GROMACS .gro file of C-alpha atoms in nm:
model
  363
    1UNK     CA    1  -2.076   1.648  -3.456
    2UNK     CA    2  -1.868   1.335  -3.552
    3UNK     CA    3  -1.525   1.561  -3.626
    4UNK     CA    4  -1.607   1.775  -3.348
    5UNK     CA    5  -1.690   1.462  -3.115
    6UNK     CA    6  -1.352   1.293  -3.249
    7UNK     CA    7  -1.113   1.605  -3.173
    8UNK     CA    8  -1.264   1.598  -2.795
    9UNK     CA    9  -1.184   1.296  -2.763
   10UNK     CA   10  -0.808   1.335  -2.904
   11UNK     CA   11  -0.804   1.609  -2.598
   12UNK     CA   12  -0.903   1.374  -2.389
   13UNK     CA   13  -1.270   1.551  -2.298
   14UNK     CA   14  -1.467   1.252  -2.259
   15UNK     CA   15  -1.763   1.374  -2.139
   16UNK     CA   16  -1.785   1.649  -2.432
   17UNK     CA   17  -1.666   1.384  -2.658
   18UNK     CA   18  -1.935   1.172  -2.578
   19UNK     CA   19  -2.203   1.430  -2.561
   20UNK     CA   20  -2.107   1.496  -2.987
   21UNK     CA   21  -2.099   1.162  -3.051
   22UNK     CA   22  -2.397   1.085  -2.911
   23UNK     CA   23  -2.593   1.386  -3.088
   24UNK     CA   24  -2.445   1.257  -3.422
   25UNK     CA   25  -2.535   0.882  -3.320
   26UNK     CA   26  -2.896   0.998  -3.326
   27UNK     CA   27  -2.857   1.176  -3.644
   28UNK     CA   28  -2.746   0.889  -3.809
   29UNK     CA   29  -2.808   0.531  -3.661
   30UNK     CA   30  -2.540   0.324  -3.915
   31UNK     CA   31  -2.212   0.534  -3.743
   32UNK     CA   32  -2.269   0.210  -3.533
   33UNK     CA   33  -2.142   0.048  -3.840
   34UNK     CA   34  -1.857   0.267  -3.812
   35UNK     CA   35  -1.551   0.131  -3.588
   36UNK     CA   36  -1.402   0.437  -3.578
   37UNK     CA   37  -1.700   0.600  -3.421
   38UNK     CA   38  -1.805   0.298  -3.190
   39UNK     CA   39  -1.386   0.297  -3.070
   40UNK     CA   40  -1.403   0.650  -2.975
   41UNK     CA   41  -1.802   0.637  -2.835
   42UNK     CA   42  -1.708   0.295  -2.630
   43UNK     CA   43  -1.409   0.472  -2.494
   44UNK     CA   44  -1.557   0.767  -2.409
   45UNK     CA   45  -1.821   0.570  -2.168
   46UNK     CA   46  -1.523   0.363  -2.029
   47UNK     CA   47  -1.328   0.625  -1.915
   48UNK     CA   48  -1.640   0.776  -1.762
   49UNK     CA   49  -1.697   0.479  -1.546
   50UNK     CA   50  -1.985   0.334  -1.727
   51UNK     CA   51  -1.868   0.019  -1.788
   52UNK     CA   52  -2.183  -0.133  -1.903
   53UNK     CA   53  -2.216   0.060  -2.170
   54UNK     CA   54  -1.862   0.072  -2.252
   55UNK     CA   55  -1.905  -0.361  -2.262
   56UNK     CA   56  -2.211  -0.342  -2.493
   57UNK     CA   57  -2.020  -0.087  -2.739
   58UNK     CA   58  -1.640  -0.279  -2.739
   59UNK     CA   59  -1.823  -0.576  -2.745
   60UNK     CA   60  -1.977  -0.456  -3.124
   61UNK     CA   61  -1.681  -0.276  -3.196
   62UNK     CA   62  -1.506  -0.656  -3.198
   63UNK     CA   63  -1.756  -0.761  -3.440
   64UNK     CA   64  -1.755  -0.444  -3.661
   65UNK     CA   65  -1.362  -0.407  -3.697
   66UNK     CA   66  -1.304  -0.684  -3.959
   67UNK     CA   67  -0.968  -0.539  -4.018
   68UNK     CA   68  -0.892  -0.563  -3.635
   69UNK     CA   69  -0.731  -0.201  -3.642
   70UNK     CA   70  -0.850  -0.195  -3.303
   71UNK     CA   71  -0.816  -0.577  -3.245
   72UNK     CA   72  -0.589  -0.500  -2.888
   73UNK     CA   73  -0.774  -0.179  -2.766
   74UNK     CA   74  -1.082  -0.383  -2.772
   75UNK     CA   75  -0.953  -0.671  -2.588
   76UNK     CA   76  -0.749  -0.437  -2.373
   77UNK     CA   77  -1.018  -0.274  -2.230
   78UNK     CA   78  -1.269  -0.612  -2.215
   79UNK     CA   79  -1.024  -0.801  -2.039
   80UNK     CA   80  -1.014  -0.521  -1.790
   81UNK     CA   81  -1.398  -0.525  -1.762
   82UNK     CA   82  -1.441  -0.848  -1.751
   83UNK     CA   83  -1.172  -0.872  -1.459
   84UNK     CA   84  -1.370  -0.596  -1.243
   85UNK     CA   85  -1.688  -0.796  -1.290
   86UNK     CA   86  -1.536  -1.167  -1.237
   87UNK     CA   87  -1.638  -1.336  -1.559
   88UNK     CA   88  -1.282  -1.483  -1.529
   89UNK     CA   89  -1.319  -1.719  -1.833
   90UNK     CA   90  -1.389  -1.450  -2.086
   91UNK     CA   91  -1.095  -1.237  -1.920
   92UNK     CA   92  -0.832  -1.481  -1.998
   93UNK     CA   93  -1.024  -1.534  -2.338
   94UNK     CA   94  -0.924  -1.208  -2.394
   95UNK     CA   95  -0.610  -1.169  -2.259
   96UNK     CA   96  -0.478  -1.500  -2.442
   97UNK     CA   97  -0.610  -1.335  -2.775
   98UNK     CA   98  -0.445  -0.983  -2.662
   99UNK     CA   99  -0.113  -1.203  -2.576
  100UNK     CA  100  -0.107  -1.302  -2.956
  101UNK     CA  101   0.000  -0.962  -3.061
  102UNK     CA  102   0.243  -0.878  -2.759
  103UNK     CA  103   0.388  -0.555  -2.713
  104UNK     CA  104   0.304  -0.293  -2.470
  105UNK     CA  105  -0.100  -0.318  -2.463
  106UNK     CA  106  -0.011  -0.669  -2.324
  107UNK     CA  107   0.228  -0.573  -2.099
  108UNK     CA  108   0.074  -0.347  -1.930
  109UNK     CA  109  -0.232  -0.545  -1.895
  110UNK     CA  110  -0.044  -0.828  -1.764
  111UNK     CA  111   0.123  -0.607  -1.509
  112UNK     CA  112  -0.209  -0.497  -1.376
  113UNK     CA  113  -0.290  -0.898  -1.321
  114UNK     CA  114  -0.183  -0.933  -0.985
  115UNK     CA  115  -0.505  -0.688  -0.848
  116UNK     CA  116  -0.747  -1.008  -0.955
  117UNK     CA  117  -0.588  -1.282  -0.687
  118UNK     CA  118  -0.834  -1.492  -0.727
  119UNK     CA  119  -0.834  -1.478  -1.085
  120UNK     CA  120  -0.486  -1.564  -1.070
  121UNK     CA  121  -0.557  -1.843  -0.830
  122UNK     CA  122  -0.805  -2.004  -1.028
  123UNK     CA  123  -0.546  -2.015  -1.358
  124UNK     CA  124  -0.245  -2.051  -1.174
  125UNK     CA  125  -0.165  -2.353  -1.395
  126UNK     CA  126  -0.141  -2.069  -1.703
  127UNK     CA  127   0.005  -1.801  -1.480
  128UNK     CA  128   0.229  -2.003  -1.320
  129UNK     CA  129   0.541  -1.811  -1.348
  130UNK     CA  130   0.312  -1.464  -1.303
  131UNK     CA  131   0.597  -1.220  -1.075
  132UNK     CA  132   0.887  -1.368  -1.336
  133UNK     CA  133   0.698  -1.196  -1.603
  134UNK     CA  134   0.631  -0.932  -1.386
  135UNK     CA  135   1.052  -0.902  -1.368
  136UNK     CA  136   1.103  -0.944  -1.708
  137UNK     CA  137   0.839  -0.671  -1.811
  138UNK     CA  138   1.011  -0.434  -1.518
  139UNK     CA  139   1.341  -0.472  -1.651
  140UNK     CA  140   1.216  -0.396  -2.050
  141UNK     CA  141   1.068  -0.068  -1.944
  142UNK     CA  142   1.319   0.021  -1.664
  143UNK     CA  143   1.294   0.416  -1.557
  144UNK     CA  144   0.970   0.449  -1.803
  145UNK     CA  145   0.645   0.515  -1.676
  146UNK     CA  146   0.529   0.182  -1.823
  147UNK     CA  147   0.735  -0.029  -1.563
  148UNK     CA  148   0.535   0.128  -1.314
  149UNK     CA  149   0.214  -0.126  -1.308
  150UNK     CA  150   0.501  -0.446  -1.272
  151UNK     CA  151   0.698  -0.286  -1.015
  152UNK     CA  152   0.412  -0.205  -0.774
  153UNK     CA  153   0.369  -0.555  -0.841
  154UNK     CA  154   0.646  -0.690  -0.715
  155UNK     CA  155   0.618  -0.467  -0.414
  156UNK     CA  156   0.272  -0.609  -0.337
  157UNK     CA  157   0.404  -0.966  -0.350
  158UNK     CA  158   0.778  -0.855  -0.186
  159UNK     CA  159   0.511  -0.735   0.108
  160UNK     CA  160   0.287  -1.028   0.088
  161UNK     CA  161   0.507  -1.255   0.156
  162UNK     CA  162   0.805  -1.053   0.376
  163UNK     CA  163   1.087  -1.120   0.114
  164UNK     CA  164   1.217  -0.875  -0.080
  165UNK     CA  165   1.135  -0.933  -0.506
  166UNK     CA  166   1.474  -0.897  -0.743
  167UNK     CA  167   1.643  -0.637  -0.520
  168UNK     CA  168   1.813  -0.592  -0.846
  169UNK     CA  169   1.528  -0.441  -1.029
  170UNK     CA  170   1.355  -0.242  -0.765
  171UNK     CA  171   1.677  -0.080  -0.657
  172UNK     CA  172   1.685   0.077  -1.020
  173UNK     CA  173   1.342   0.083  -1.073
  174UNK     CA  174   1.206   0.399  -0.923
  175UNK     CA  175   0.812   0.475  -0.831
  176UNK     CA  176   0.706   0.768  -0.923
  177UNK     CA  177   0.380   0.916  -0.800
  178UNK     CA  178   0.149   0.921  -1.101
  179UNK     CA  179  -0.252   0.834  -1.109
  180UNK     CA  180  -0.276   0.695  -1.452
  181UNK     CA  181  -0.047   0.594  -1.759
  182UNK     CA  182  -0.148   0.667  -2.111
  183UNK     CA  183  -0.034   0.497  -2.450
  184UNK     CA  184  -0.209   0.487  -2.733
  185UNK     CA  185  -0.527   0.533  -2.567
  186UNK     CA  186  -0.435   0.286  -2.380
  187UNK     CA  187  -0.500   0.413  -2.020
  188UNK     CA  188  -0.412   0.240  -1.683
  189UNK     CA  189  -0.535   0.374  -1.381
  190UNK     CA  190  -0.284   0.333  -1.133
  191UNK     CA  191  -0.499   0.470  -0.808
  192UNK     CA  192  -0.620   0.076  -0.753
  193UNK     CA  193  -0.280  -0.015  -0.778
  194UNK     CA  194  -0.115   0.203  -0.561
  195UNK     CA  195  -0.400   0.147  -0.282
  196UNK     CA  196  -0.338  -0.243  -0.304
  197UNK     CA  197   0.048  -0.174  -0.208
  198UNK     CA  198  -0.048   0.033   0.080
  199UNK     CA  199  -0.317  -0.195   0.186
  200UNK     CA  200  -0.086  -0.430   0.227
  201UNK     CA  201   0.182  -0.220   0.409
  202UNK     CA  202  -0.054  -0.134   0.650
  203UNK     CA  203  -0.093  -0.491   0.737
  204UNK     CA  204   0.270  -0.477   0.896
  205UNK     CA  205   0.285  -0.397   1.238
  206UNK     CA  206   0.571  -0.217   1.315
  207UNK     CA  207   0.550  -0.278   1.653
  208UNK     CA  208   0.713  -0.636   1.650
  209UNK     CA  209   0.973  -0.850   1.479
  210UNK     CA  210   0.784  -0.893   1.161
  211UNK     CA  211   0.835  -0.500   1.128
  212UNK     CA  212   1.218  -0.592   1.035
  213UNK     CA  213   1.072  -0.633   0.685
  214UNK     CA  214   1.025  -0.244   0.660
  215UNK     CA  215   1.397  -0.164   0.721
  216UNK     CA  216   1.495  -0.457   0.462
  217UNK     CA  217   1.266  -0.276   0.202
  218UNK     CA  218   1.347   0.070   0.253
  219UNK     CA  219   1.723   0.008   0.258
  220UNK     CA  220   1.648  -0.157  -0.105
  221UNK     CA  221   1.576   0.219  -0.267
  222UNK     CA  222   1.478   0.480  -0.033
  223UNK     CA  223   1.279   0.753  -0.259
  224UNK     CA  224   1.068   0.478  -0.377
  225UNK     CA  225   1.004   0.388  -0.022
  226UNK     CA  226   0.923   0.740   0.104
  227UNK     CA  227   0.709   0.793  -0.235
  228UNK     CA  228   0.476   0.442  -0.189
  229UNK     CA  229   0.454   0.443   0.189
  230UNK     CA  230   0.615   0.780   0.393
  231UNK     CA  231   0.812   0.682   0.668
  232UNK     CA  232   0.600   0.695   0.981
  233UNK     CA  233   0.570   0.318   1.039
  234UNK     CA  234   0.922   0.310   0.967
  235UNK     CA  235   1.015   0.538   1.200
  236UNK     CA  236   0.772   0.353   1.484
  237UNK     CA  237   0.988   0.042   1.384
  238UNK     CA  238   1.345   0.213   1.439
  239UNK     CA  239   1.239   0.349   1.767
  240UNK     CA  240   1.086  -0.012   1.909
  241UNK     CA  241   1.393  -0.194   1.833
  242UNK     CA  242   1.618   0.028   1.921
  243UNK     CA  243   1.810   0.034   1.586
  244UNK     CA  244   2.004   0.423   1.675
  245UNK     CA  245   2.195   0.358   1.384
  246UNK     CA  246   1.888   0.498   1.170
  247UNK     CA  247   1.772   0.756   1.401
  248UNK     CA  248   1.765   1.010   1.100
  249UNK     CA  249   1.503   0.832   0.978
  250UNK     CA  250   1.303   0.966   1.322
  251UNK     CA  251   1.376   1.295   1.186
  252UNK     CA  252   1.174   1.299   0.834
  253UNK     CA  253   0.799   1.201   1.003
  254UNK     CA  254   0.574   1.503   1.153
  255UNK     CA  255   0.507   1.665   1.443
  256UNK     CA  256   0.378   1.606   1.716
  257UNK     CA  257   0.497   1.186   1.645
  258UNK     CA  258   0.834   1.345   1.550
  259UNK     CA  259   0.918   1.482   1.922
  260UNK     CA  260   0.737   1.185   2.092
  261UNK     CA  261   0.995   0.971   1.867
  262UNK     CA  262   1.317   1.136   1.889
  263UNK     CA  263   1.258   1.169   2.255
  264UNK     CA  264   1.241   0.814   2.286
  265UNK     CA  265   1.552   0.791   2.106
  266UNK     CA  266   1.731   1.000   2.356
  267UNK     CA  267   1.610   0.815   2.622
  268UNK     CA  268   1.750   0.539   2.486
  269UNK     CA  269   2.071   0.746   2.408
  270UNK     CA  270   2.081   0.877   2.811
  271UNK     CA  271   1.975   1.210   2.731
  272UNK     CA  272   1.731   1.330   2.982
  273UNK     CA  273   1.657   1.648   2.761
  274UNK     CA  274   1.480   1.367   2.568
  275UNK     CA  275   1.163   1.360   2.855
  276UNK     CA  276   1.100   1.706   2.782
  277UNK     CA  277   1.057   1.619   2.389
  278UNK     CA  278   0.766   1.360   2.462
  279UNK     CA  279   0.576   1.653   2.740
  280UNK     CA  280   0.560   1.866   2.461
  281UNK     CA  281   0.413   1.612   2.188
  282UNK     CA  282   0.178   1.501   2.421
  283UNK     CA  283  -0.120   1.772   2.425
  284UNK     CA  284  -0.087   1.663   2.018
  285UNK     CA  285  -0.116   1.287   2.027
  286UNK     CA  286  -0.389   1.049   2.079
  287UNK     CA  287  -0.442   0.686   2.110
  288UNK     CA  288  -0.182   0.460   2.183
  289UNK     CA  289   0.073   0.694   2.120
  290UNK     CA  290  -0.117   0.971   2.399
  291UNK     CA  291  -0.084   0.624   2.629
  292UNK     CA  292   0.267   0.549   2.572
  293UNK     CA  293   0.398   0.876   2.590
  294UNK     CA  294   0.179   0.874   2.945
  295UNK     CA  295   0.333   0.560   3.076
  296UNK     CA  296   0.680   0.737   3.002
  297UNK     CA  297   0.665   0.978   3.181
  298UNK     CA  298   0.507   0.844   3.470
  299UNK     CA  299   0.805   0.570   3.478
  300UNK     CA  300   1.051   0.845   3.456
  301UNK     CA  301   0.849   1.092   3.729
  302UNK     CA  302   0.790   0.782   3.948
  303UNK     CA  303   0.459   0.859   3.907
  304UNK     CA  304   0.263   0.595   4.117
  305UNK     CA  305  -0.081   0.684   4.125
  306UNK     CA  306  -0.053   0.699   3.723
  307UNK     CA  307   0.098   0.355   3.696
  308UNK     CA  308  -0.177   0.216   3.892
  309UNK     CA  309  -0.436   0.360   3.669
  310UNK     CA  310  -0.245   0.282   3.350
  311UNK     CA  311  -0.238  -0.114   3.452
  312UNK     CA  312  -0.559  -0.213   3.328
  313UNK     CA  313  -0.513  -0.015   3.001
  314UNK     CA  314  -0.126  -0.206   2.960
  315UNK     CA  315  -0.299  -0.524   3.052
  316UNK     CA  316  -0.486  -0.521   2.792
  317UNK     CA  317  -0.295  -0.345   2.455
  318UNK     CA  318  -0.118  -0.547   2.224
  319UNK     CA  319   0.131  -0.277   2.211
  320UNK     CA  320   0.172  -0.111   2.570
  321UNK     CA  321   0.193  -0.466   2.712
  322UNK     CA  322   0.551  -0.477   2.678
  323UNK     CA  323   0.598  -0.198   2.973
  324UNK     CA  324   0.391  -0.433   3.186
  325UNK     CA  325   0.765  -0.579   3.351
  326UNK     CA  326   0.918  -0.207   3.401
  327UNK     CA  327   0.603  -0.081   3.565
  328UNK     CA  328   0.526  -0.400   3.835
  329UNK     CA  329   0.864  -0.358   3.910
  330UNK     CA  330   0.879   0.051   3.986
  331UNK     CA  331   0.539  -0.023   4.196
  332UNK     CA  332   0.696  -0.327   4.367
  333UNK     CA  333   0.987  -0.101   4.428
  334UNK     CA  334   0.795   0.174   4.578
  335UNK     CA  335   0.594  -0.023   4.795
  336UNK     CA  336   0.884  -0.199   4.942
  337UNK     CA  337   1.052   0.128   5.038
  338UNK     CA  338   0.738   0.243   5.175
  339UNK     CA  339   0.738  -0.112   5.397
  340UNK     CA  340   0.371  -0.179   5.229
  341UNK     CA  341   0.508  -0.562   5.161
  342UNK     CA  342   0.185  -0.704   5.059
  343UNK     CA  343   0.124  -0.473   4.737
  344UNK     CA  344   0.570  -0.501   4.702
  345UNK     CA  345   0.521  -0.939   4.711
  346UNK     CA  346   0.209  -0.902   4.435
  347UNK     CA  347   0.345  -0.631   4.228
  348UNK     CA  348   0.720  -0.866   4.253
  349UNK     CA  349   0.529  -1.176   4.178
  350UNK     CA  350   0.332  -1.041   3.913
  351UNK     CA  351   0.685  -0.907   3.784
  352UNK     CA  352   0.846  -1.236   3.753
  353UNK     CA  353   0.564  -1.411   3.619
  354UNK     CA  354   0.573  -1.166   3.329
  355UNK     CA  355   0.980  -1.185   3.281
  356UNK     CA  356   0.907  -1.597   3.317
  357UNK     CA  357   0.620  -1.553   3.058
  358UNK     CA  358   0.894  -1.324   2.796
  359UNK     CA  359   1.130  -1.525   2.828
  360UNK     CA  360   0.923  -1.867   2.731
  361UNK     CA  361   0.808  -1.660   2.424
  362UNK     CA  362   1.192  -1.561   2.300
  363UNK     CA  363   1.307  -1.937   2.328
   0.00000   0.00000   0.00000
């Protein structure tokens, strides 16, 4: 049951792996004298999920490996347990005895740090210069799986903080869509990392000047853009600001967002044809975009009785406000032409309040 246990695990069949080695465990009680069975048993419950157990079994594999031949796997894999749980001060135990030996087990547990903020935060005197190591590791394993952990790092802080980390580097360094890394049994599970990233993107709204940043980062390498984040938001951003000189990047998103897009952009272009783009998207859309493309159109049709039952909704969205201007001015418009001068002198007023308002906001 050991050998057969122990070649399972080689595969990579934890659960069979575990189910041998626990048959032979109850055979014979002193293989937990054995590090060679307790690595491969404590492994086999880590990379299950049970942590618990996988902590009780490392944690007597470090005091049954007097030779250390597992010395880094063990602390490896504690340091990552103890990280998930927050016992912080045994982590960096850990990881400062793991940072003795060096080399790629501590790399690539240092390049997972920057997931544990407040671990971070709370030895920030030792990790002081955290994202230059973060670099340095990124440039050692450049185009190698194993710069992958550091350089979704440096996205993550790039993001955080709306400045692009060593352009350098990540213009080289390309992400490649992977859910784990494995070296010497060594495994990192890059789903948590990759879903930190994107957390953070999503904080961006592209919908104001902040969503410059986007642009800034995709120009820096553009697969690894597309690969970490698609290009929707992107493509929201090009259309609000105008920016025609990246309209192809309208042209990579889905439909039904891709025709409410690009008909935007030839709106913006003069192209009339563009109205007819944004009719058709619109029985697929919903939300804000269903109420933008709505408020379009009824600009364009002159479409009063819409605009007066879109106010309240414009009023009110973060997003949609910025018609506001456009659509007291087509009512006031109307309503003069049509010699109704008390709804024309509100809907005017209420106009040049808002341009007064805008144009505080842009000093």
């Amino acid at each position: 049951y050991v050998a057969k246990g122990f070649v399972l695990f080689n595969a990579g069949n934890y659960g069979a792996s575990l189910e041998s080695l626990t048959h032979a465990r109850s055979i014979n009680r002193y293989l937990e004298e054995d590090p060679e069975f307790l690595y491969r048993y404590a492994l086999d419950y880590y990379m299950l999920g049970d942590w618990r157990k996988a902590l009780f079994y490392l944690e007597v594999l470090d005091r049954k490996d007097i030779y250390g031949k597992y010395k880094d796997h063990t602390n490896y894999y504690l340091s990552l347990i103890y990280l998930q749980s927050k016992n912080y001060a045994d982590a960096k135990r850990r990881i400062e005895l793991l940072r003795e030996s060096g080399g790629i087990i501590y790399d690539l547990l240092y390049s997972q740090l920057w997931l544990f903020q407040d671990f971070l935060e709370r030895y920030k005197d030792y990790f002081y210069n955290y994202k230059k190591g973060l670099t340095d590791i990124g440039w050692v394993y450049l185009n190698k799986v194993y710069s992958l952990p550091a350089l979704l790092g440096l996205y993550y802080y790039s993001i955080k903080e709306k400045k692009v980390e060593d352009k350098d580097l990540l213009s080289k360094g390309n992400i490649v869509a992977l859910e784990e890394i494995k070296v010497e049994n060594i495994k990192v599970d890059l789903k948590p990392l990759f879903l930190s990233v994107r957390e953070a993107y999503n904080s961006i709204d592209p919908y104001s000047k902040s969503g410059s940043f986007l642009l800034e980062l995709y120009q820096v390498n553009k697969d690894s853009y597309k690969t970490l984040f698609g290009m929707e938001k992107l493509a929201r951003f090009v259309v609000y600001e105008g920016r025609l000189d990246f309209k192809s990047i309208v042209e990579e998103v889905n439909e039904p967002l891709r025709s409410f897009l690009l008909g935007q952009v030839m709106l913006i272009e003069g192209e009339e044809k563009g109205l007819k783009l944004i009719k058709d998207s619109l029985r697929g859309l919903e939300g804000e975009d269903k109420q933008e493309a709505m408020v379009i159109l009824y600009l364009y049709d002159k479409d009063v009785k819409g605009l007066e039952q879109m106010l309240n909704l414009l009023e009110k969205s973060k997003r949609l406000n910025e018609y506001l201007s456009l659509v007291y001015l087509e009512l006031g418009d109307y309503y003069y032409k049509n010699k109704d001068h008390r709804k024309a002198k509100e809907y005017y007023k209420n106009y040049l309040e808002r341009e007064e308002e805008d144009s505080s906001l842009s000093r």
